[in-house]
Amino acid sequence: MEKLVSSWGNNVKALPHNYIFPPELRPGNNLKIPFTTNIPTDLSELENYHHRFQTIQKIIKASEEFGFFQVINHGVDINLMKETRKVMKELFEMGDEYKQKLYSEDPLKPCRLYTSRPTYATDGNLHLWRDSFIHPCHPLDQWQHLWPQNPTKYREYVGACSVEVKKLASRILRLISEGVGLECEYFEKGGLSGSMLVSLNHYPACPEPSLTLGVSKHSDPNLVTILLQDYVSGLQVLHNGKWIAVEPLPDAFLVNVGFQLQIISNGRLQCCDHRVVTNSSDARTTAAFFVAPLDDSFIEPAQAFIDEYHPPFFKSFKYKDFRSYYIAEKGDTEVVMESFLA
């Protein structure tokens, strides 16, 4: 597989020209930036009546200020997380002949391996230092039979992890609803959280990490994203015009606000621009679980956020129309958001 970075990236000592970003987009010296205020939210504190309010408000504040937070003691089995990370890495270590069978540049194919971006075929001459394997994972019985049979434990562990992550996402959305004054089941109605797909992202060690990116700056188009990381850092979030590093915490999940949650909250909760940088010594593998509305779900600011002093800031639309526009504009945050302002 001459296109997949995982097939040839370890054998080069200098970046190919089509992986070198323009100077203004390169990470440069911003490969590792300390983020000292990254205090995780301990979901076990919800069981304590006196700590419940503070824990929920911690989630809301982080969603308002940063657009993301990390959760620990979340209820997902730690061994399941470990085995899922293991089988994810095994997938990208499979032989080229097998990966060729999974590879596709057809954006309509639901289960596929690709490199750089989903739109690789129309990317031009600038690529990301990343391979990805993407497929739907909810409802599980509708999609699992399409997943690869190798690695042999892939369906078992990624399937079990998907079920637990969907439960965690529903729990977090109920907590957010409680924190901002929505009815508890708000996001479970109208198909607002009815879809979930997983993107396994593999970033091989890079010979010149200051010149390229694993993922360009963007915000997620969906409702919320639940990220399962390994122990290699790489995620950076744009906050007050500066990039800050998000260090992976042992056995934590990272949660970030997507465009749809910002729109439904009428701008109170903020989706966050983020990117991924690489490094020269360690490969990084993650699983991003994208919880999203169903295609025909109707999206608009919730009435709880609208009054005579706070008019709706965003238009009403169907999610499929937003997603199509997002893809057409290649995730450009400013262009996308501008087009959906009321």
GROMACS .gro file of C-alpha atoms in nm, residues 7-291:
model
  285
    7SER     CA    1   0.320   0.104   0.523
    8TRP     CA    2   0.617   0.327   0.439
    9GLY     CA    3   0.646   0.604   0.699
   10ASN     CA    4   0.900   0.422   0.914
   11ASN     CA    5   1.138   0.385   0.621
   12VAL     CA    6   1.188   0.752   0.534
   13LYS     CA    7   1.432   0.997   0.690
   14ALA     CA    8   1.277   1.311   0.541
   15LEU     CA    9   0.917   1.410   0.472
   16PRO     CA   10   0.792   1.376   0.115
   17HIS     CA   11   0.712   1.721  -0.027
   18ASN     CA   12   0.336   1.659  -0.030
   19TYR     CA   13   0.335   1.619   0.350
   20ILE     CA   14   0.512   1.950   0.420
   21PHE     CA   15   0.261   2.216   0.526
   22PRO     CA   16   0.291   2.586   0.439
   23PRO     CA   17   0.494   2.774   0.705
   24GLU     CA   18   0.186   2.945   0.853
   25LEU     CA   19   0.014   2.610   0.915
   26ARG     CA   20   0.308   2.412   1.051
   27PRO     CA   21   0.322   2.333   1.423
   28GLY     CA   22   0.686   2.445   1.431
   29ASN     CA   23   0.804   2.469   1.790
   30ASN     CA   24   0.450   2.416   1.928
   31LEU     CA   25   0.481   2.039   1.939
   32LYS     CA   26   0.456   2.018   2.318
   33ILE     CA   27   0.287   2.289   2.516
   34PRO     CA   28   0.218   2.228   2.885
   35PHE     CA   29  -0.146   2.237   2.990
   36THR     CA   30  -0.137   2.256   3.367
   37THR     CA   31  -0.509   2.321   3.428
   38ASN     CA   32  -0.627   1.994   3.274
   39ILE     CA   33  -0.801   1.857   3.583
   40PRO     CA   34  -1.017   1.553   3.503
   41THR     CA   35  -1.382   1.522   3.601
   42ASP     CA   36  -1.435   1.228   3.835
   43LEU     CA   37  -1.776   1.083   3.751
   44SER     CA   38  -1.776   0.870   4.066
   45GLU     CA   39  -1.841   1.193   4.259
   46LEU     CA   40  -2.190   1.202   4.107
   47GLU     CA   41  -2.287   0.930   4.354
   48ASN     CA   42  -2.230   1.174   4.638
   49TYR     CA   43  -2.528   1.408   4.671
   50HIS     CA   44  -2.312   1.692   4.802
   51HIS     CA   45  -2.062   1.665   4.514
   52ARG     CA   46  -2.311   1.608   4.231
   53PHE     CA   47  -2.387   1.974   4.164
   54GLN     CA   48  -2.018   2.073   4.165
   55THR     CA   49  -1.930   1.786   3.927
   56ILE     CA   50  -2.200   1.883   3.677
   57GLN     CA   51  -2.100   2.249   3.692
   58LYS     CA   52  -1.740   2.147   3.629
   59ILE     CA   53  -1.852   1.982   3.305
   60ILE     CA   54  -2.056   2.287   3.204
   61LYS     CA   55  -1.775   2.532   3.279
   62ALA     CA   56  -1.524   2.328   3.081
   63SER     CA   57  -1.770   2.305   2.790
   64GLU     CA   58  -1.824   2.681   2.798
   65GLU     CA   59  -1.459   2.779   2.830
   66PHE     CA   60  -1.259   2.509   2.650
   67GLY     CA   61  -1.509   2.295   2.460
   68PHE     CA   62  -1.367   1.975   2.604
   69PHE     CA   63  -1.300   1.788   2.928
   70GLN     CA   64  -1.164   1.450   3.040
   71VAL     CA   65  -1.353   1.202   3.255
   72ILE     CA   66  -1.220   0.934   3.491
   73ASN     CA   67  -1.404   0.668   3.692
   74HIS     CA   68  -1.652   0.670   3.404
   75GLY     CA   69  -1.778   0.314   3.442
   76VAL     CA   70  -1.615   0.165   3.131
   77ASP     CA   71  -1.410  -0.142   3.219
   78ILE     CA   72  -1.038  -0.058   3.221
   79ASN     CA   73  -0.939  -0.397   3.080
   80LEU     CA   74  -1.186  -0.350   2.793
   81MET     CA   75  -1.020  -0.015   2.714
   82LYS     CA   76  -0.679  -0.184   2.721
   83GLU     CA   77  -0.784  -0.467   2.490
   84THR     CA   78  -0.955  -0.223   2.252
   85ARG     CA   79  -0.639  -0.013   2.226
   86LYS     CA   80  -0.439  -0.330   2.162
   87VAL     CA   81  -0.661  -0.455   1.880
   88MET     CA   82  -0.669  -0.107   1.724
   89LYS     CA   83  -0.290  -0.109   1.694
   90GLU     CA   84  -0.296  -0.463   1.557
   91LEU     CA   85  -0.524  -0.349   1.275
   92PHE     CA   86  -0.270  -0.097   1.148
   93GLU     CA   87   0.010  -0.354   1.186
   94MET     CA   88  -0.161  -0.603   0.954
   95GLY     CA   89   0.016  -0.687   0.628
   96ASP     CA   90  -0.021  -0.466   0.323
   97GLU     CA   91  -0.211  -0.732   0.130
   98TYR     CA   92  -0.481  -0.743   0.396
   99LYS     CA   93  -0.497  -0.365   0.436
  100GLN     CA   94  -0.541  -0.337   0.060
  101LYS     CA   95  -0.873  -0.521   0.098
  102LEU     CA   96  -0.991  -0.268   0.358
  103TYR     CA   97  -0.866   0.038   0.170
  104SER     CA   98  -1.112   0.252  -0.026
  105GLU     CA   99  -1.136   0.609  -0.151
  106ASP     CA  100  -1.513   0.579  -0.195
  107PRO     CA  101  -1.669   0.814   0.066
  108LEU     CA  102  -1.998   0.624   0.043
  109LYS     CA  103  -1.847   0.296   0.159
  110PRO     CA  104  -1.947   0.266   0.527
  111CYS     CA  105  -1.648   0.061   0.646
  112ARG     CA  106  -1.314   0.158   0.499
  113LEU     CA  107  -0.946   0.223   0.553
  114TYR     CA  108  -0.808   0.545   0.408
  115THR     CA  109  -0.511   0.776   0.446
  116SER     CA  110  -0.480   1.148   0.515
  117ARG     CA  111  -0.843   1.268   0.484
  118PRO     CA  112  -1.169   1.097   0.383
  119THR     CA  113  -1.143   1.306   0.065
  120TYR     CA  114  -0.792   1.184  -0.026
  121ALA     CA  115  -0.881   1.141  -0.392
  122THR     CA  116  -0.957   1.515  -0.422
  123ASP     CA  117  -0.705   1.641  -0.164
  124GLY     CA  118  -0.452   1.775  -0.410
  125ASN     CA  119  -0.087   1.780  -0.311
  126LEU     CA  120  -0.104   1.825   0.066
  127HIS     CA  121  -0.161   1.523   0.287
  128LEU     CA  122  -0.192   1.453   0.660
  129TRP     CA  123   0.048   1.218   0.839
  130ARG     CA  124  -0.231   0.976   0.931
  131ASP     CA  125  -0.410   0.655   0.837
  132SER     CA  126  -0.771   0.602   0.948
  133PHE     CA  127  -1.020   0.319   0.965
  134ILE     CA  128  -1.381   0.434   0.995
  135HIS     CA  129  -1.718   0.263   1.030
  136PRO     CA  130  -2.059   0.304   1.199
  137CYS     CA  131  -2.095   0.132   1.535
  138HIS     CA  132  -2.451   0.208   1.652
  139PRO     CA  133  -2.683   0.025   1.650
  140LEU     CA  134  -2.422  -0.247   1.683
  141ASP     CA  135  -2.628  -0.532   1.531
  142GLN     CA  136  -2.685  -0.324   1.219
  143TRP     CA  137  -2.317  -0.272   1.140
  144GLN     CA  138  -2.091  -0.523   1.318
  145HIS     CA  139  -2.115  -0.786   1.042
  146LEU     CA  140  -1.944  -0.539   0.804
  147TRP     CA  141  -1.639  -0.499   1.026
  148PRO     CA  142  -1.315  -0.687   0.951
  149GLN     CA  143  -1.272  -1.039   1.086
  150ASN     CA  144  -0.903  -0.974   1.143
  151PRO     CA  145  -0.758  -0.901   1.389
  152THR     CA  146  -0.960  -1.190   1.528
  153LYS     CA  147  -1.072  -1.002   1.839
  154TYR     CA  148  -1.157  -0.679   1.655
  155ARG     CA  149  -1.533  -0.727   1.639
  156GLU     CA  150  -1.550  -0.848   1.997
  157TYR     CA  151  -1.356  -0.570   2.167
  158VAL     CA  152  -1.444  -0.274   1.946
  159GLY     CA  153  -1.808  -0.385   1.960
  160ALA     CA  154  -1.812  -0.410   2.338
  161CYS     CA  155  -1.629  -0.080   2.372
  162SER     CA  156  -1.874   0.090   2.134
  163VAL     CA  157  -2.168  -0.017   2.346
  164GLU     CA  158  -2.006   0.115   2.664
  165VAL     CA  159  -1.900   0.443   2.502
  166LYS     CA  160  -2.257   0.501   2.375
  167LYS     CA  161  -2.382   0.452   2.730
  168LEU     CA  162  -2.119   0.695   2.858
  169ALA     CA  163  -2.212   0.953   2.593
  170SER     CA  164  -2.580   0.928   2.688
  171ARG     CA  165  -2.489   0.971   3.053
  172ILE     CA  166  -2.277   1.280   2.980
  173LEU     CA  167  -2.551   1.432   2.763
  174ARG     CA  168  -2.801   1.384   3.048
  175LEU     CA  169  -2.560   1.557   3.286
  176ILE     CA  170  -2.517   1.845   3.042
  177SER     CA  171  -2.895   1.868   3.008
  178GLU     CA  172  -2.930   1.887   3.385
  179GLY     CA  173  -2.656   2.147   3.409
  180VAL     CA  174  -2.804   2.387   3.153
  181GLY     CA  175  -3.170   2.344   3.242
  182LEU     CA  176  -3.292   2.110   2.968
  183GLU     CA  177  -3.512   1.810   3.037
  184CYS     CA  178  -3.296   1.512   3.122
  185GLU     CA  179  -3.384   1.309   2.810
  186TYR     CA  180  -3.361   1.603   2.568
  187PHE     CA  181  -3.083   1.454   2.353
  188GLU     CA  182  -3.250   1.115   2.333
  189LYS     CA  183  -3.549   1.258   2.148
  190GLY     CA  184  -3.580   1.340   1.780
  191GLY     CA  185  -3.278   1.126   1.694
  192LEU     CA  186  -3.040   1.392   1.827
  193SER     CA  187  -2.793   1.128   1.948
  194GLY     CA  188  -2.916   0.839   1.734
  195SER     CA  189  -2.599   0.779   1.534
  196MET     CA  190  -2.242   0.689   1.627
  197LEU     CA  191  -1.941   0.601   1.416
  198VAL     CA  192  -1.585   0.533   1.518
  199SER     CA  193  -1.270   0.656   1.349
  200LEU     CA  194  -0.950   0.473   1.441
  201ASN     CA  195  -0.662   0.710   1.373
  202HIS     CA  196  -0.300   0.600   1.348
  203TYR     CA  197  -0.016   0.852   1.343
  204PRO     CA  198   0.320   0.680   1.278
  205ALA     CA  199   0.641   0.829   1.416
  206CYS     CA  200   0.734   1.114   1.185
  207PRO     CA  201   1.087   1.210   1.070
  208GLU     CA  202   1.011   1.585   1.071
  209PRO     CA  203   0.712   1.653   1.299
  210SER     CA  204   0.758   2.031   1.300
  211LEU     CA  205   0.668   2.045   0.929
  212THR     CA  206   0.345   1.845   0.915
  213LEU     CA  207   0.019   1.763   1.094
  214GLY     CA  208  -0.171   1.448   1.179
  215VAL     CA  209  -0.500   1.640   1.165
  216SER     CA  210  -0.551   2.000   1.055
  217LYS     CA  211  -0.737   2.261   1.262
  218HIS     CA  212  -1.111   2.187   1.273
  219SER     CA  213  -1.414   2.149   1.497
  220ASP     CA  214  -1.624   1.834   1.490
  221PRO     CA  215  -1.955   1.853   1.297
  222ASN     CA  216  -2.142   1.613   1.526
  223LEU     CA  217  -2.294   1.643   1.876
  224VAL     CA  218  -2.016   1.518   2.103
  225THR     CA  219  -1.700   1.315   2.045
  226ILE     CA  220  -1.566   1.062   2.294
  227LEU     CA  221  -1.194   0.999   2.243
  228LEU     CA  222  -1.009   0.688   2.357
  229GLN     CA  223  -0.636   0.765   2.354
  230ASP     CA  224  -0.320   0.568   2.413
  231TYR     CA  225  -0.041   0.719   2.623
  232VAL     CA  226   0.123   0.927   2.350
  233SER     CA  227   0.034   1.296   2.339
  234GLY     CA  228  -0.053   1.479   2.019
  235LEU     CA  229  -0.392   1.649   2.059
  236GLN     CA  230  -0.387   2.029   2.079
  237VAL     CA  231  -0.681   2.265   2.138
  238LEU     CA  232  -0.702   2.630   2.032
  239HIS     CA  233  -0.785   2.846   2.335
  240ASN     CA  234  -0.780   3.226   2.332
  241GLY     CA  235  -0.579   3.221   2.011
  242LYS     CA  236  -0.309   2.988   2.144
  243TRP     CA  237  -0.255   2.616   2.103
  244ILE     CA  238  -0.257   2.415   2.425
  245ALA     CA  239  -0.155   2.052   2.456
  246VAL     CA  240  -0.396   1.796   2.598
  247GLU     CA  241  -0.195   1.532   2.776
  248PRO     CA  242  -0.357   1.187   2.778
  249LEU     CA  243  -0.460   1.074   3.125
  250PRO     CA  244  -0.440   0.706   3.221
  251ASP     CA  245  -0.771   0.529   3.155
  252ALA     CA  246  -0.960   0.854   3.089
  253PHE     CA  247  -1.191   0.946   2.803
  254LEU     CA  248  -1.173   1.289   2.647
  255VAL     CA  249  -1.506   1.452   2.559
  256ASN     CA  250  -1.532   1.741   2.319
  257VAL     CA  251  -1.824   1.959   2.219
  258GLY     CA  252  -1.930   1.942   1.854
  259PHE     CA  253  -2.101   2.199   1.633
  260GLN     CA  254  -2.450   2.057   1.702
  261LEU     CA  255  -2.418   2.096   2.079
  262GLN     CA  256  -2.304   2.455   2.034
  263ILE     CA  257  -2.603   2.526   1.809
  264ILE     CA  258  -2.859   2.355   2.034
  265SER     CA  259  -2.722   2.547   2.335
  266ASN     CA  260  -2.751   2.868   2.128
  267GLY     CA  261  -2.380   2.933   2.167
  268ARG     CA  262  -2.353   2.875   2.541
  269LEU     CA  263  -2.142   2.562   2.500
  270GLN     CA  264  -1.851   2.601   2.261
  271CYS     CA  265  -1.718   2.356   2.006
  272CYS     CA  266  -1.340   2.370   2.004
  273ASP     CA  267  -1.093   2.398   1.720
  274HIS     CA  268  -0.833   2.128   1.761
  275ARG     CA  269  -0.553   1.959   1.568
  276VAL     CA  270  -0.310   1.669   1.604
  277VAL     CA  271   0.068   1.701   1.594
  278THR     CA  272   0.310   1.413   1.546
  279ASN     CA  273   0.643   1.322   1.702
  280SER     CA  274   0.964   1.156   1.589
  281SER     CA  275   0.980   0.867   1.836
  282ASP     CA  276   0.637   0.715   1.907
  283ALA     CA  277   0.336   0.616   1.697
  284ARG     CA  278   0.000   0.728   1.835
  285THR     CA  279  -0.329   0.542   1.789
  286THR     CA  280  -0.671   0.671   1.900
  287ALA     CA  281  -1.040   0.593   1.860
  288ALA     CA  282  -1.279   0.884   1.815
  289PHE     CA  283  -1.643   0.791   1.872
  290PHE     CA  284  -1.860   1.051   1.698
  291VAL     CA  285  -2.208   1.072   1.851
   0.00000   0.00000   0.00000
